[in-house]
Amino acid sequence: MLHDMKWLKEVYDLFVDDPKLSLLVFVALAVAVIVARAGAKTAAGLAIFLIVAASLWFSTRHD
């Protein structure tokens, strides 16, 4: 099972300096998957962009 989660650790390591940011990215992906499953693929892409952009903005403004 740990071998299957190797990709998750690699993605997490990209955001190792800001763990809250990495969590927000996974939230953005989860929201996008739900929206895409509902049939709104363009809105899913927009959701990823907006959530990640807002997370980055908040992270740089808040610190």
Coordinates of N, CA and C in Angstrom, one line a residue:
M1 N 0.8 -1.2 0.0 CA 0.0 0.0 0.0 C 0.9 1.3 0.0
L2 N 1.9 1.3 0.8 CA 2.8 2.5 0.8 C 3.4 2.7 -0.6
H3 N 3.7 1.7 -1.3 CA 4.2 1.9 -2.7 C 3.2 2.6 -3.6
D4 N 1.9 2.3 -3.4 CA 0.9 2.9 -4.2 C 0.7 4.4 -3.9
M5 N 1.1 4.8 -2.7 CA 1.0 6.2 -2.3 C 2.3 7.0 -2.6
K6 N 3.2 6.4 -3.3 CA 4.5 7.1 -3.6 C 4.2 8.4 -4.4
W7 N 3.3 8.4 -5.4 CA 3.0 9.6 -6.2 C 2.4 10.7 -5.3
L8 N 1.7 10.3 -4.2 CA 1.1 11.3 -3.3 C 2.2 12.0 -2.5
K9 N 3.2 11.3 -2.1 CA 4.3 11.9 -1.4 C 5.1 12.8 -2.3
E10 N 5.3 12.4 -3.6 CA 6.0 13.2 -4.5 C 5.3 14.6 -4.7
V11 N 4.0 14.5 -4.9 CA 3.2 15.8 -5.0 C 3.3 16.6 -3.8
Y12 N 3.2 16.0 -2.6 CA 3.3 16.7 -1.4 C 4.6 17.3 -1.2
D13 N 5.7 16.7 -1.6 CA 7.0 17.2 -1.5 C 7.2 18.5 -2.3
L14 N 6.4 18.7 -3.3 CA 6.4 19.9 -4.1 C 6.0 21.1 -3.2
F15 N 5.2 20.9 -2.3 CA 4.7 21.9 -1.4 C 5.1 21.8 0.0
V16 N 6.3 21.2 0.2 CA 6.8 20.9 1.6 C 7.0 22.2 2.4
D17 N 7.3 23.3 1.8 CA 7.5 24.5 2.5 C 6.2 25.1 3.1
D18 N 5.1 24.7 2.5 CA 3.8 25.2 3.0 C 2.7 24.1 2.9
P19 N 2.7 23.3 4.0 CA 1.7 22.1 4.0 C 0.3 22.5 3.9
K20 N -0.1 23.7 4.4 CA -1.5 24.2 4.2 C -1.8 24.4 2.7
L21 N -0.8 24.9 2.0 CA -1.0 25.1 0.6 C -1.2 23.8 -0.1
S22 N -0.5 22.8 0.2 CA -0.7 21.5 -0.4 C -2.0 20.9 -0.1
L23 N -2.5 21.1 1.1 CA -3.8 20.6 1.4 C -4.9 21.3 0.6
L24 N -4.7 22.6 0.4 CA -5.7 23.3 -0.3 C -5.7 22.9 -1.8
V25 N -4.5 22.5 -2.3 CA -4.5 22.0 -3.7 C -5.2 20.7 -3.8
F26 N -5.1 19.8 -2.8 CA -5.9 18.6 -2.9 C -7.4 18.9 -2.8
V27 N -7.8 19.9 -2.0 CA -9.2 20.3 -1.9 C -9.6 20.8 -3.3
A28 N -8.8 21.5 -3.9 CA -9.2 22.1 -5.3 C -9.4 20.9 -6.2
L29 N -8.5 19.9 -6.2 CA -8.6 18.7 -7.0 C -9.9 18.0 -6.7
A30 N -10.2 17.8 -5.5 CA -11.5 17.1 -5.1 C -12.7 17.9 -5.6
V31 N -12.7 19.2 -5.4 CA -13.8 20.0 -5.9 C -13.9 19.8 -7.4
A32 N -12.8 19.9 -8.1 CA -12.8 19.8 -9.6 C -13.3 18.4 -10.0
V33 N -12.9 17.4 -9.3 CA -13.4 16.0 -9.7 C -14.9 16.0 -9.6
I34 N -15.5 16.5 -8.5 CA -16.9 16.5 -8.3 C -17.6 17.3 -9.3
V35 N -17.1 18.5 -9.7 CA -17.7 19.3 -10.7 C -17.6 18.7 -12.1
A36 N -16.5 18.1 -12.4 CA -16.3 17.4 -13.7 C -17.3 16.2 -13.8
R37 N -17.4 15.5 -12.7 CA -18.4 14.3 -12.7 C -19.8 14.8 -13.0
A38 N -20.1 16.0 -12.6 CA -21.4 16.6 -12.8 C -21.6 17.0 -14.2
G39 N -20.5 17.0 -15.0 CA -20.6 17.3 -16.4 C -20.1 18.7 -16.8
A40 N -19.6 19.4 -15.9 CA -19.1 20.8 -16.2 C -17.6 20.8 -16.1
K41 N -17.0 20.3 -17.2 CA -15.5 20.2 -17.2 C -14.8 21.5 -17.3
T42 N -15.4 22.5 -18.0 CA -14.8 23.8 -18.0 C -14.8 24.5 -16.7
A43 N -16.0 24.3 -16.0 CA -16.1 24.8 -14.6 C -15.1 24.2 -13.7
A44 N -14.8 22.9 -13.9 CA -13.9 22.2 -13.0 C -12.5 22.8 -13.2
G45 N -12.1 23.1 -14.4 CA -10.8 23.7 -14.7 C -10.7 25.1 -14.0
L46 N -11.8 25.8 -14.2 CA -11.9 27.1 -13.6 C -11.8 27.0 -12.0
A47 N -12.5 26.0 -11.5 CA -12.4 25.8 -10.0 C -11.0 25.6 -9.5
I48 N -10.3 24.7 -10.3 CA -8.9 24.5 -9.9 C -8.1 25.8 -9.9
F49 N -8.2 26.5 -11.0 CA -7.5 27.8 -11.1 C -7.8 28.7 -10.0
L50 N -9.1 28.9 -9.8 CA -9.5 29.9 -8.8 C -9.1 29.5 -7.4
I51 N -9.2 28.3 -7.0 CA -8.9 27.8 -5.7 C -7.4 27.9 -5.5
V52 N -6.6 27.4 -6.4 CA -5.1 27.4 -6.3 C -4.6 28.9 -6.3
A53 N -5.2 29.7 -7.2 CA -4.8 31.1 -7.2 C -5.1 31.8 -5.9
A54 N -6.3 31.6 -5.4 CA -6.7 32.2 -4.1 C -5.8 31.7 -2.9
S55 N -5.5 30.4 -3.0 CA -4.6 29.8 -1.9 C -3.2 30.4 -2.0
L56 N -2.7 30.6 -3.2 CA -1.4 31.2 -3.3 C -1.4 32.6 -2.8
W57 N -2.4 33.3 -3.2 CA -2.5 34.7 -2.8 C -2.6 34.8 -1.3
F58 N -3.5 34.0 -0.7 CA -3.7 34.0 0.8 C -2.4 33.7 1.5
S59 N -1.7 32.7 0.9 CA -0.4 32.2 1.5 C 0.6 33.3 1.5
T60 N 0.7 34.0 0.4 CA 1.8 35.0 0.4 C 1.4 36.3 1.1
R61 N 0.1 36.6 1.2 CA -0.4 37.8 1.9 C -0.4 37.6 3.5
H62 N -0.7 36.3 3.9 CA -0.9 36.0 5.3 C 0.4 35.9 6.0
D63 N 1.5 35.5 5.3 CA 2.8 35.2 6.0 C 3.6 36.4 6.1

